[in-house]
N, C-alpha and C. Protein backbone atom coordinates (compact mmCIF):
# COMPACT_ATOMS: atom_id res chain seq x y z
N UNK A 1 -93.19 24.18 16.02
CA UNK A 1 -92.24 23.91 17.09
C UNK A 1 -91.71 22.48 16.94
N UNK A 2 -90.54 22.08 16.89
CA UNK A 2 -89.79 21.09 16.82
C UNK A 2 -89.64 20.23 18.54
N UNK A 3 -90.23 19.26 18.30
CA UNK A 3 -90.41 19.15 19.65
C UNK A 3 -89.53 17.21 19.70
N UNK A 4 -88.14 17.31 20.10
CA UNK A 4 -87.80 16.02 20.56
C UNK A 4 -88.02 15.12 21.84
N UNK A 5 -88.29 14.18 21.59
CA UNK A 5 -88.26 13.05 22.95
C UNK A 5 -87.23 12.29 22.65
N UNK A 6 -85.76 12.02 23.78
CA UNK A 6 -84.86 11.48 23.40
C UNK A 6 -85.29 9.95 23.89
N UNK A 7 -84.88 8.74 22.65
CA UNK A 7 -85.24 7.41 22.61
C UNK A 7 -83.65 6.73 22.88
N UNK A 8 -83.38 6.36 24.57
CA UNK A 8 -82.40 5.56 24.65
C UNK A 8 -82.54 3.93 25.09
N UNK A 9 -83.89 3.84 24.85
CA UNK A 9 -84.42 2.37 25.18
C UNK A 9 -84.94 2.13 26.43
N UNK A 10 -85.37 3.47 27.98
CA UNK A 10 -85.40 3.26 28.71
C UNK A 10 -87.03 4.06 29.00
N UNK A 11 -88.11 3.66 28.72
CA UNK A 11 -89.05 4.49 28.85
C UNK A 11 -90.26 3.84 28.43
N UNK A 12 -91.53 4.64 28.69
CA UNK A 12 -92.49 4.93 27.87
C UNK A 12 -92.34 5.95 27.04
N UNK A 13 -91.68 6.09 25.85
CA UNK A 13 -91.78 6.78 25.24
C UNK A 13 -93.28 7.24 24.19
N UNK A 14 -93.81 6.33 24.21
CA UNK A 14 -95.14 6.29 23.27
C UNK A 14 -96.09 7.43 23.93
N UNK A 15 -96.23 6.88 25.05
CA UNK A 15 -97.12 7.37 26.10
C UNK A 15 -96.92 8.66 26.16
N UNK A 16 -95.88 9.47 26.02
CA UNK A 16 -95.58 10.94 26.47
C UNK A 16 -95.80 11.47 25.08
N UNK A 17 -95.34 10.89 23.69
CA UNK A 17 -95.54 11.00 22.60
C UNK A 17 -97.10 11.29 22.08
N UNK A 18 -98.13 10.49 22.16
CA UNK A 18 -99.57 10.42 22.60
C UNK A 18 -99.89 11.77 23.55
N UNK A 19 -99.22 12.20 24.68
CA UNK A 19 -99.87 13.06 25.56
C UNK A 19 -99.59 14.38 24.68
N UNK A 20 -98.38 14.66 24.01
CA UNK A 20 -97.81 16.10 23.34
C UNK A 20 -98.82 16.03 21.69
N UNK A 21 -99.11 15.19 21.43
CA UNK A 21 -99.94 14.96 20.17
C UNK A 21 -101.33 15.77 20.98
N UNK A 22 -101.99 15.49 22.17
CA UNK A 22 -103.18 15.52 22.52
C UNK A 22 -103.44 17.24 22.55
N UNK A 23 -101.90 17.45 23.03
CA UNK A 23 -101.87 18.98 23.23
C UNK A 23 -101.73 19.87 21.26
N UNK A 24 -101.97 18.95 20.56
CA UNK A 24 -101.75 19.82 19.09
C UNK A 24 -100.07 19.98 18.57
N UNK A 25 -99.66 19.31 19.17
CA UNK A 25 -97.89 19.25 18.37
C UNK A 25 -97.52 17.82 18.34
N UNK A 26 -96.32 17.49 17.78
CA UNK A 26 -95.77 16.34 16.85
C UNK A 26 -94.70 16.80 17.69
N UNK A 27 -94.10 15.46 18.15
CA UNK A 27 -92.86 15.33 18.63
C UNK A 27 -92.09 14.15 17.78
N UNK A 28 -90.59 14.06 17.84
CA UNK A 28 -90.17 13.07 17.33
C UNK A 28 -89.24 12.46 18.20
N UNK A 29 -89.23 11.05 17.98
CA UNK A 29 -88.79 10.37 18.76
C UNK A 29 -86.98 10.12 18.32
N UNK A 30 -86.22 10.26 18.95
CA UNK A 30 -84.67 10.55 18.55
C UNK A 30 -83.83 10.37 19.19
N UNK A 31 -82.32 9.44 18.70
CA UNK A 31 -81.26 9.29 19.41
C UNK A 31 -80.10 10.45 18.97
N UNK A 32 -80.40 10.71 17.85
CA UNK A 32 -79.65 11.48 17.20
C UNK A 32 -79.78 13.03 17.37
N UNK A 33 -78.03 13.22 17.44
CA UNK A 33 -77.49 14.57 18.34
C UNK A 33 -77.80 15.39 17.80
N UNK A 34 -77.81 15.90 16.22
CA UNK A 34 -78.19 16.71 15.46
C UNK A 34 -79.53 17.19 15.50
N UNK A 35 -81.12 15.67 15.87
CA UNK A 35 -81.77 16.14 15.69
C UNK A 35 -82.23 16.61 17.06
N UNK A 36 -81.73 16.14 18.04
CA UNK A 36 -82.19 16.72 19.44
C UNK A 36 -81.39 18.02 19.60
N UNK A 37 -80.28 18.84 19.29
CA UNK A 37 -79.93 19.65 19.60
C UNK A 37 -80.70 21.13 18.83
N UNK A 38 -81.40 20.64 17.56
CA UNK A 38 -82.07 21.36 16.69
C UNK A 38 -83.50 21.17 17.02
N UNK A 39 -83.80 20.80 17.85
CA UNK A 39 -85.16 20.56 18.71
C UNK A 39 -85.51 21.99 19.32
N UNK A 40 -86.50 22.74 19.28
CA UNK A 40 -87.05 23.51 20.17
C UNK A 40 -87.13 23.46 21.95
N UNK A 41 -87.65 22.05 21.98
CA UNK A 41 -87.78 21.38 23.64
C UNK A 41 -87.48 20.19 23.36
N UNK A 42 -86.86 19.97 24.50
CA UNK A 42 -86.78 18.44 24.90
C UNK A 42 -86.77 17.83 25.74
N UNK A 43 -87.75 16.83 25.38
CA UNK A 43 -88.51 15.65 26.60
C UNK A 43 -87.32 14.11 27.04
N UNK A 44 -86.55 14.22 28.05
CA UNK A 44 -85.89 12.97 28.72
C UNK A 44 -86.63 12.29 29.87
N UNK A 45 -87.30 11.26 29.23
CA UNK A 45 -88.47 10.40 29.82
C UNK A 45 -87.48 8.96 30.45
N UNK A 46 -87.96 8.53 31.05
CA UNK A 46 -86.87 6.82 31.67
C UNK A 46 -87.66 6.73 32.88
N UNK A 47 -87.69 5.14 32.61
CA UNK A 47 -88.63 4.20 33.26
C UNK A 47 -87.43 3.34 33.18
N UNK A 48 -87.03 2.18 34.38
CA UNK A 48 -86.44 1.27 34.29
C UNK A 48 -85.46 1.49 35.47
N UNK A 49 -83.80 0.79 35.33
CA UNK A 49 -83.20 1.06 36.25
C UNK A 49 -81.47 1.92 35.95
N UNK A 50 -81.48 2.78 37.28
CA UNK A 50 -80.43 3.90 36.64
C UNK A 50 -78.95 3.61 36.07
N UNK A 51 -78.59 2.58 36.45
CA UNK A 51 -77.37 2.15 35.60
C UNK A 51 -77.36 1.67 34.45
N UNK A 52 -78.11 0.69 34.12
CA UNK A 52 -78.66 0.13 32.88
C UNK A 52 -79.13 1.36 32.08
N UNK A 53 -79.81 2.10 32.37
CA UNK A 53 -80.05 3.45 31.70
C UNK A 53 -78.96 4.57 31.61
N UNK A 54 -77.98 4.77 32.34
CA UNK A 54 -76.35 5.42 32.28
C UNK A 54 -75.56 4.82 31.31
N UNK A 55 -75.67 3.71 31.56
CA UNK A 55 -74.81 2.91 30.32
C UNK A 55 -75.55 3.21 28.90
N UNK A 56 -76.78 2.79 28.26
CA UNK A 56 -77.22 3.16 27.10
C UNK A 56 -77.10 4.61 27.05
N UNK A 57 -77.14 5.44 27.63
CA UNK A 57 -76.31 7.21 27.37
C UNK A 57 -74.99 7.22 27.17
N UNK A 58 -74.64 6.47 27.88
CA UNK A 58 -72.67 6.72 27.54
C UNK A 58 -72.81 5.92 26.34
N UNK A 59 -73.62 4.78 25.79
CA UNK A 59 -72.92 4.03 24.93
C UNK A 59 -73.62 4.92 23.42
N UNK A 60 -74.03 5.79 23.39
CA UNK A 60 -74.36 6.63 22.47
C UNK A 60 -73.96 8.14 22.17
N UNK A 61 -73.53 8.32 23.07
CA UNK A 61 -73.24 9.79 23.54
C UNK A 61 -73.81 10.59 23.81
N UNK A 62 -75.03 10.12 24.43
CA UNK A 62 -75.67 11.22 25.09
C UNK A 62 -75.81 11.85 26.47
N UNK A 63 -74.97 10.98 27.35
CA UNK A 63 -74.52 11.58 28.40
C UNK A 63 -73.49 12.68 28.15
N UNK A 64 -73.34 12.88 27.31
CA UNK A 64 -71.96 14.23 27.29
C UNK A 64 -72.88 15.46 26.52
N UNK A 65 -74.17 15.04 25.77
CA UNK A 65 -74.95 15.47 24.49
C UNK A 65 -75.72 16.79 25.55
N UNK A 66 -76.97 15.84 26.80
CA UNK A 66 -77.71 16.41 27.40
C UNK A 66 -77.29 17.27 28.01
N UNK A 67 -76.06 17.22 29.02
CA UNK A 67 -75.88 18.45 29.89
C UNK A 67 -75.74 19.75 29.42
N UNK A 68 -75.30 19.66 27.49
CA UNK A 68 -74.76 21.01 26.57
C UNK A 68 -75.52 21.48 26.34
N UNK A 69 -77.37 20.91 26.43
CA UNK A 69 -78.42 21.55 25.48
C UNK A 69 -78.52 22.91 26.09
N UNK A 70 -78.92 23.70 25.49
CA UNK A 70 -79.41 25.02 25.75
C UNK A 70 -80.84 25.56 25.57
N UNK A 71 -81.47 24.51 25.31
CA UNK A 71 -82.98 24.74 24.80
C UNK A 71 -83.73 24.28 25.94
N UNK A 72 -85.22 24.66 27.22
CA UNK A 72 -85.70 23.57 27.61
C UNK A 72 -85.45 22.36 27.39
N UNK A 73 -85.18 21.66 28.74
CA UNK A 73 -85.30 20.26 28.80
C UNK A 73 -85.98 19.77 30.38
N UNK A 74 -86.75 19.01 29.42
CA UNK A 74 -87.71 18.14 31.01
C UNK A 74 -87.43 16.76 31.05
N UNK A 75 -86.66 16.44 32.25
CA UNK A 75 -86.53 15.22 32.34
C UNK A 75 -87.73 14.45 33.04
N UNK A 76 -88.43 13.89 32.88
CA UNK A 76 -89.77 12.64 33.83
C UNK A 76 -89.21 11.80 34.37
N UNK A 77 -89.58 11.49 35.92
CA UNK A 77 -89.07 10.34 36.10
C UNK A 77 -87.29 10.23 36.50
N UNK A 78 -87.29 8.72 36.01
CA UNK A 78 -85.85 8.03 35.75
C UNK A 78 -84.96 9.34 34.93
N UNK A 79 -85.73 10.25 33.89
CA UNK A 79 -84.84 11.02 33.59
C UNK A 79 -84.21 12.03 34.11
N UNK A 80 -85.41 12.58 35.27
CA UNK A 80 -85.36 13.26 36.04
C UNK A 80 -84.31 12.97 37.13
N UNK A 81 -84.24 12.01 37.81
CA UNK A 81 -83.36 11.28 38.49
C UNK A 81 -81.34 10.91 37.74
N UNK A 82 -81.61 10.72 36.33
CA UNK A 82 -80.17 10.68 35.60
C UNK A 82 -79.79 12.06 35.62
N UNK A 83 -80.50 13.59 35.86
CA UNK A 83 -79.86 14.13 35.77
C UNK A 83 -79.08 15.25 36.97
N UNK A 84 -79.66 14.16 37.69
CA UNK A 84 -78.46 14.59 39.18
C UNK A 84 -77.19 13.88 39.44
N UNK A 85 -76.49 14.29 40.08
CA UNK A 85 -75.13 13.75 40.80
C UNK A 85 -75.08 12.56 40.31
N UNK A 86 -75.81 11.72 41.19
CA UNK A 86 -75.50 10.42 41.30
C UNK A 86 -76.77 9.70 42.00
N UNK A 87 -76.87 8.13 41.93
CA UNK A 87 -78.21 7.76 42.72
C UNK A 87 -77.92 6.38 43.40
N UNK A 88 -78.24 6.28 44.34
CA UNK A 88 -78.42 5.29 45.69
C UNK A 88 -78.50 3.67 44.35
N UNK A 89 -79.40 4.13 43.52
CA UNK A 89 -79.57 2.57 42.71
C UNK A 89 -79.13 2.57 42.14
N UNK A 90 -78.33 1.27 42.16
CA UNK A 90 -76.54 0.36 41.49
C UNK A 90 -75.66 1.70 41.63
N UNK A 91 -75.72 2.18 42.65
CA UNK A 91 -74.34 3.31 43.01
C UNK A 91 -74.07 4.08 41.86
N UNK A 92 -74.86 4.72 40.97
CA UNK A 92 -74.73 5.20 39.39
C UNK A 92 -74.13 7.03 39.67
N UNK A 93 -73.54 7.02 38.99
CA UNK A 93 -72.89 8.32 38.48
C UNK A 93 -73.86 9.08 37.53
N UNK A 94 -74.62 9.85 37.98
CA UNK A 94 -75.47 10.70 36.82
C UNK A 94 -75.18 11.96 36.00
N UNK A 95 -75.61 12.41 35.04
CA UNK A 95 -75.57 13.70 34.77
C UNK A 95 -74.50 14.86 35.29
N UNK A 96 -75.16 15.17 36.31
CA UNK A 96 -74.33 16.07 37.53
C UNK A 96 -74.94 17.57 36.80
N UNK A 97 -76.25 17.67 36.10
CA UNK A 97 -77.24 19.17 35.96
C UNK A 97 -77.67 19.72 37.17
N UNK A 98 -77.94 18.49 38.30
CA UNK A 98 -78.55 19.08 39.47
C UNK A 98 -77.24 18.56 40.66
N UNK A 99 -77.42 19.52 41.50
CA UNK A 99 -76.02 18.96 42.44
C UNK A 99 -77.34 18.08 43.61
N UNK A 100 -77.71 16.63 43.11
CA UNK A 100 -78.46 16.13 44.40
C UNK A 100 -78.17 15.00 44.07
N UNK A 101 -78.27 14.18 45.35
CA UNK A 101 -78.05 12.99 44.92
C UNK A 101 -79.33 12.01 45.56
N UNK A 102 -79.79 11.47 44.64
CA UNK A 102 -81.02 10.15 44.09
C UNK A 102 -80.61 9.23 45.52
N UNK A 103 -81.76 9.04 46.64
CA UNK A 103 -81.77 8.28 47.49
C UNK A 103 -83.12 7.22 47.41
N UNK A 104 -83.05 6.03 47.85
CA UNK A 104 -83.75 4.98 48.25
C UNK A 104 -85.02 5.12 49.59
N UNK A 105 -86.21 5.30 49.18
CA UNK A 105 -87.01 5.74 50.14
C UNK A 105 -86.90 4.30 51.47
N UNK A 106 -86.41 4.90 52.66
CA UNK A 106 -86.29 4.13 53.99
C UNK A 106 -87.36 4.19 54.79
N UNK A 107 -88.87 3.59 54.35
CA UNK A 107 -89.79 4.30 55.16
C UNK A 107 -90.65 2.86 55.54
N UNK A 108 -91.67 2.89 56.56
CA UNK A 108 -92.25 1.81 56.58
C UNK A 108 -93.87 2.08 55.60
N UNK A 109 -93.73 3.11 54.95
CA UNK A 109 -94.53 3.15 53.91
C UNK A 109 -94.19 2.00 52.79
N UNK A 110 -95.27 1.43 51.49
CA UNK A 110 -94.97 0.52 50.54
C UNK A 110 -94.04 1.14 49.43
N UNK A 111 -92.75 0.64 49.12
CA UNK A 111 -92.13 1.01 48.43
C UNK A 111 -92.13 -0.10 47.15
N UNK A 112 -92.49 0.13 45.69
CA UNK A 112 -92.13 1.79 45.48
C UNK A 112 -93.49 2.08 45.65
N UNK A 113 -93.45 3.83 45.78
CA UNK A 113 -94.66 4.47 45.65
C UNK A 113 -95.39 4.39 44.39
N UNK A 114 -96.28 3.79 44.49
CA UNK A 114 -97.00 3.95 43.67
C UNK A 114 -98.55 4.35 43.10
N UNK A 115 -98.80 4.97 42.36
CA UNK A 115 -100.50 6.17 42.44
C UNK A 115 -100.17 7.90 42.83
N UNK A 116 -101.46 7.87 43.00
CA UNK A 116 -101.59 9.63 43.04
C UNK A 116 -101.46 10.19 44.06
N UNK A 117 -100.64 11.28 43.92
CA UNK A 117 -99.79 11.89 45.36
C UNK A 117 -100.08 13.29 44.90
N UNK A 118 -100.23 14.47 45.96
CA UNK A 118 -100.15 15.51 46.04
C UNK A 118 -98.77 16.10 45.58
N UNK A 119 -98.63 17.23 45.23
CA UNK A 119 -97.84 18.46 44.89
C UNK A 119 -97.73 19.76 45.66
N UNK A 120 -97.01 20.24 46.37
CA UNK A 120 -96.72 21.53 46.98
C UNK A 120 -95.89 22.14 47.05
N UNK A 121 -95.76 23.55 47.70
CA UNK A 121 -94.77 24.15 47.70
C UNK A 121 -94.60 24.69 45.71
N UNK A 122 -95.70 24.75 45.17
CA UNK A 122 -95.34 25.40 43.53
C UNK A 122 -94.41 26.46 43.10
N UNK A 123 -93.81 26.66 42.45
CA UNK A 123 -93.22 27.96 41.85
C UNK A 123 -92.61 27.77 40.33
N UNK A 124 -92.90 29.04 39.80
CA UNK A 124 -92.31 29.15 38.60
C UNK A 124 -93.07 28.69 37.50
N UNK A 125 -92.96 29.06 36.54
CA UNK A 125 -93.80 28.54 35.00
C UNK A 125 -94.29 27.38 34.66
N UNK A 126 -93.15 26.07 34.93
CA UNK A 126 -93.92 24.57 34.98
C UNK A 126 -95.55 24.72 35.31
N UNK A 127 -95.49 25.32 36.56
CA UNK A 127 -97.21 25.41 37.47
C UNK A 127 -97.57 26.10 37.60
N UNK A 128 -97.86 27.13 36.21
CA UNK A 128 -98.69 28.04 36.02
C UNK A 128 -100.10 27.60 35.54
N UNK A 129 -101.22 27.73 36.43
CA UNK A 129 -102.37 27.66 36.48
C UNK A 129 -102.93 26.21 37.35
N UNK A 130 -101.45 26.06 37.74
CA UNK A 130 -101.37 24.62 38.29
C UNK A 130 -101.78 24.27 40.15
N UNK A 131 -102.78 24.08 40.85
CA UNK A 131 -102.59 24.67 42.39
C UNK A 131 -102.50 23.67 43.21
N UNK A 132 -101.75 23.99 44.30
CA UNK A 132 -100.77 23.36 45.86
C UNK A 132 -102.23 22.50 45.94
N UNK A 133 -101.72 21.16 46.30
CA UNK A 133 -102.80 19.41 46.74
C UNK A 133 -103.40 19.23 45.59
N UNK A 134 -102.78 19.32 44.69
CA UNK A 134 -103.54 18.65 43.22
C UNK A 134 -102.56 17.28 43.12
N UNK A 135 -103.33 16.20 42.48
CA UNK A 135 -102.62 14.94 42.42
C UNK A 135 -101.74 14.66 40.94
N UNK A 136 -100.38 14.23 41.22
CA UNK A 136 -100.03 13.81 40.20
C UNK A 136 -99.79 11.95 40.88
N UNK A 137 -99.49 11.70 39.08
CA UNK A 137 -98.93 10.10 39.23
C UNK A 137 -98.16 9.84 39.65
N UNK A 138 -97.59 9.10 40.22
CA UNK A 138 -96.22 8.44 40.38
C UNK A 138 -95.85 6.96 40.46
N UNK A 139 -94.54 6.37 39.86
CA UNK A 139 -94.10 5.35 40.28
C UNK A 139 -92.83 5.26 40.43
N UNK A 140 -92.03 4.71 41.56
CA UNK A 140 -90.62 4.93 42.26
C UNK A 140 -90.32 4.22 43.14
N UNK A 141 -89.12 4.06 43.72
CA UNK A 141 -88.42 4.01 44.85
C UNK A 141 -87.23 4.96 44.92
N UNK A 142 -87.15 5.83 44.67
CA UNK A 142 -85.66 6.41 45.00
C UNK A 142 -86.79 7.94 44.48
N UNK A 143 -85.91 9.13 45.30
CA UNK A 143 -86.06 10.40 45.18
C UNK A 143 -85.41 11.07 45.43
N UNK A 144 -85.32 12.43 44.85
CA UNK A 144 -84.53 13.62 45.35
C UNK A 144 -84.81 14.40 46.73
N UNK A 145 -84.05 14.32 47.59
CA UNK A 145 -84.56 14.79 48.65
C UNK A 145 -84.22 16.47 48.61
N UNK A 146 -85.51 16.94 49.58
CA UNK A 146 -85.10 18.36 49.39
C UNK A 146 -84.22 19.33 48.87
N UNK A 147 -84.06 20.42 47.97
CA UNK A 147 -82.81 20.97 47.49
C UNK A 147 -82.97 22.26 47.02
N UNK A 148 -82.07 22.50 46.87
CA UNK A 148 -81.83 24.45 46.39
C UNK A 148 -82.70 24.56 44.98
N UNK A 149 -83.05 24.22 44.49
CA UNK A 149 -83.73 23.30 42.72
C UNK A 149 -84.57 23.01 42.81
N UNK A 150 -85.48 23.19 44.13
CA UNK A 150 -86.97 22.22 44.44
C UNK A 150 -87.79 23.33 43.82
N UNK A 151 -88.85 22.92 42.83
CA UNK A 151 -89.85 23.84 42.60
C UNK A 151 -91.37 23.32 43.11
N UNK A 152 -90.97 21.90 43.13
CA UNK A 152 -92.44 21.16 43.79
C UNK A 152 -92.08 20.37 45.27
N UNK A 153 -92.88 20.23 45.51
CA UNK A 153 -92.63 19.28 46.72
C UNK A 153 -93.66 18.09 47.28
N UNK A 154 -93.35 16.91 47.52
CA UNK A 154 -94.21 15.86 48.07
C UNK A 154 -93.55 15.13 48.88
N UNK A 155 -94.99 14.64 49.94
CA UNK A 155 -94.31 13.83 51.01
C UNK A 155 -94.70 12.48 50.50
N UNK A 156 -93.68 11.14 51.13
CA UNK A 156 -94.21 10.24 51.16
C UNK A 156 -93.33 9.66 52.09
N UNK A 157 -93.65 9.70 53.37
CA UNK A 157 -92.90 9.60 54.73
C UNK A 157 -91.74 10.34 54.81
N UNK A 158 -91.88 11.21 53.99
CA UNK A 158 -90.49 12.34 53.29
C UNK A 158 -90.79 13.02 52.91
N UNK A 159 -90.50 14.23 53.19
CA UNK A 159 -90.93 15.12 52.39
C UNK A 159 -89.77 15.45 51.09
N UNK A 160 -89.99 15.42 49.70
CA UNK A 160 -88.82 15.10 48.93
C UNK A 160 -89.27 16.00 47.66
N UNK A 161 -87.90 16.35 46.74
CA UNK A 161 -88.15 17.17 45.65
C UNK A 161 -88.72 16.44 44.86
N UNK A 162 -90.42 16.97 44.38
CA UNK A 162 -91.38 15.59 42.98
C UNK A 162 -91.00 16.74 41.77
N UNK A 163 -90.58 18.40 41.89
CA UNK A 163 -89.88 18.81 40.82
C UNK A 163 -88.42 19.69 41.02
N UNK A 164 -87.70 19.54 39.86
CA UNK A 164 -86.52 20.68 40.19
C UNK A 164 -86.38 21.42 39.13
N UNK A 165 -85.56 22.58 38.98
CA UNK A 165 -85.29 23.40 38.22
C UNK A 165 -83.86 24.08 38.02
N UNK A 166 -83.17 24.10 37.44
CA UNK A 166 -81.88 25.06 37.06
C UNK A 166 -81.64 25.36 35.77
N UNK A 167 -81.59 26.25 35.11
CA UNK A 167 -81.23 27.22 34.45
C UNK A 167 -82.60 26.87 32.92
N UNK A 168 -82.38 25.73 31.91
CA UNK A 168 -83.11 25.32 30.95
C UNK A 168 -83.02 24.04 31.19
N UNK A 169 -83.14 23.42 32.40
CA UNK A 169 -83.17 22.07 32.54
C UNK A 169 -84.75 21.71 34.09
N UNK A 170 -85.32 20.98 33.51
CA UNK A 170 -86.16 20.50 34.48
C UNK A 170 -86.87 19.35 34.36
N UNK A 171 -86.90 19.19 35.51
CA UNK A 171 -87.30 17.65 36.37
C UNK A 171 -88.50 17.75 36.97
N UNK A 172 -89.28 16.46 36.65
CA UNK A 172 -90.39 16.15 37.41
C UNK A 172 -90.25 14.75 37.83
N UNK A 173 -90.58 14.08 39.04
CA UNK A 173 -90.78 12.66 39.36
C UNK A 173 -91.88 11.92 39.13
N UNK A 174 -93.17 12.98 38.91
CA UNK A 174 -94.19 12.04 38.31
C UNK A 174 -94.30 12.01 37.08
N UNK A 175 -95.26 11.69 36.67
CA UNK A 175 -95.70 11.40 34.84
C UNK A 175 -96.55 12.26 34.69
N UNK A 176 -96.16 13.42 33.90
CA UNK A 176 -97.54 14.20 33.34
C UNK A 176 -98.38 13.74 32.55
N UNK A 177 -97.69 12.84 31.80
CA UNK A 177 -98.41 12.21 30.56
C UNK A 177 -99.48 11.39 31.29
N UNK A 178 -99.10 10.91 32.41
CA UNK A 178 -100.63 9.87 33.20
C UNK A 178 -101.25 10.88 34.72
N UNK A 179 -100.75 12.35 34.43
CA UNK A 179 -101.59 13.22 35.33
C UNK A 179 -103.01 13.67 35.61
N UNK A 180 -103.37 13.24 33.81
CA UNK A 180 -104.80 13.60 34.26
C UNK A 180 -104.86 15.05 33.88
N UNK A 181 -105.53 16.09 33.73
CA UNK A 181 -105.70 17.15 33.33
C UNK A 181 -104.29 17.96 33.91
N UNK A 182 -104.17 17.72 35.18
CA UNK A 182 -102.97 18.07 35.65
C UNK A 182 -101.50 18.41 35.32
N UNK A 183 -101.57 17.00 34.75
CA UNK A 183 -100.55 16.52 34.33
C UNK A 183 -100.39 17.44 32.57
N UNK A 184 -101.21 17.27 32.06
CA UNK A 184 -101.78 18.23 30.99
C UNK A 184 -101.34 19.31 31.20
N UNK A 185 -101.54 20.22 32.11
CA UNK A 185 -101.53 21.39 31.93
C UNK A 185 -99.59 22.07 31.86
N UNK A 186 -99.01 20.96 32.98
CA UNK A 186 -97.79 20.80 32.86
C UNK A 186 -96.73 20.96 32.18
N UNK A 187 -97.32 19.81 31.03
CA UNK A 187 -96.73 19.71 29.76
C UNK A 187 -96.86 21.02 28.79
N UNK A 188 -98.10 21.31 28.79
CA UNK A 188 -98.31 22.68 28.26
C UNK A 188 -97.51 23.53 28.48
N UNK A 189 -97.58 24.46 30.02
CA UNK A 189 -96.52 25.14 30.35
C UNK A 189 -95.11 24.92 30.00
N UNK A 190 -94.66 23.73 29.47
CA UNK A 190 -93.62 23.49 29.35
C UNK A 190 -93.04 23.51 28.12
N UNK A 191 -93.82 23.43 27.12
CA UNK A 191 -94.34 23.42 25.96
C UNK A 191 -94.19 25.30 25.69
N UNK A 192 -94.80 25.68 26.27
CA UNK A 192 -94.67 27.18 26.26
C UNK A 192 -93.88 28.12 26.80
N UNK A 193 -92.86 27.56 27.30
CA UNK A 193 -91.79 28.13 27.74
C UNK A 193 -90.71 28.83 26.76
């Protein structure tokens, strides 16, 4: 299985690289359209901030690249977040895979969230074998709030989408790669899709 992680400078990429090795496959790390479109799955990981990360996609072409794939794709995170509408941080224009738009958590909780948070509300293949109040990681300030696309759900003075789903494209807000067996099993399913 040909397994890409797209490298636009905005991530841990190592880290997710390391977690898909643990599971018995080789991923490669790639900017290039040819080799991500000839990829089996593909992993869009981003850590950092969403404009600065919009811009290194447009300035490569991979904002026009991702929305065409037709193969699984899991965005983590920041990637998860580029591939909606648009997002509350630096007013960014995203993707537009998911019709939601990326808001700024307004809570007198500590922002950003950060550590292990529950998961609920499961459905669909991602969380197969996977069960409702198991902890994943997280680190953030901005989330998808509830939506037609929600396959997971977590509160954090909000109750907000931590996964989404439409057609061969999906999103998670935490890190499987720092889930913990959890997080493991995730990737797997995803992996096996």
């Amino acid at each position: 299985m040909k397994i890409a992680i797209i490298d636009y400078g905005a991530g841990n990429i190592q880290s997710i690289k390391f977690a898909v090795q643990r599971l018995g496959f080789e991923a490669v790390l790639s900017s290039n359209a040819e080799e991500i479109q000839n990829a089996d799955k593909v992993i869009f990981p981003g850590v950092g901030e969403a404009g600065s990360a919009m811009r290194m996609l447009r300035s490569t072409g991979l904002d026009k690249l991702i929305p065409d794939l037709k193969q699984p794709v899991l965005g983590i995170c920041l990637g998860m977040q580029l591939m909606c509408k648009s997002s509350e941080e630096g007013n960014t224009t995203g993707l537009g895979i998911f019709d939601a738009e990326v808001m700024k958590f307004n809570t007198d909780l500590k922002v950003p969230q950060i550590g292990w948070n529950t998961i609920t509300e499961l459905q669909g293949k991602l969380f197969e074998n996977v069960y409702a109040e198991e902890y994943v990681y997280l680190v953030h300030s901005f989330y998808v709030p509830e939506c037609s696309d929600e396959i997971a759900r977590t509160n954090y003075g909000v109750d907000y989408s931590t996964a989404i789903n439409r057609d061969n494209f999906y999103g998670v807000q935490f890190h499987p790669e720092k889930s913990s067996k959890t997080g493991e099993q995730i990737l797997k399913n995803f992996l096996n899709l």
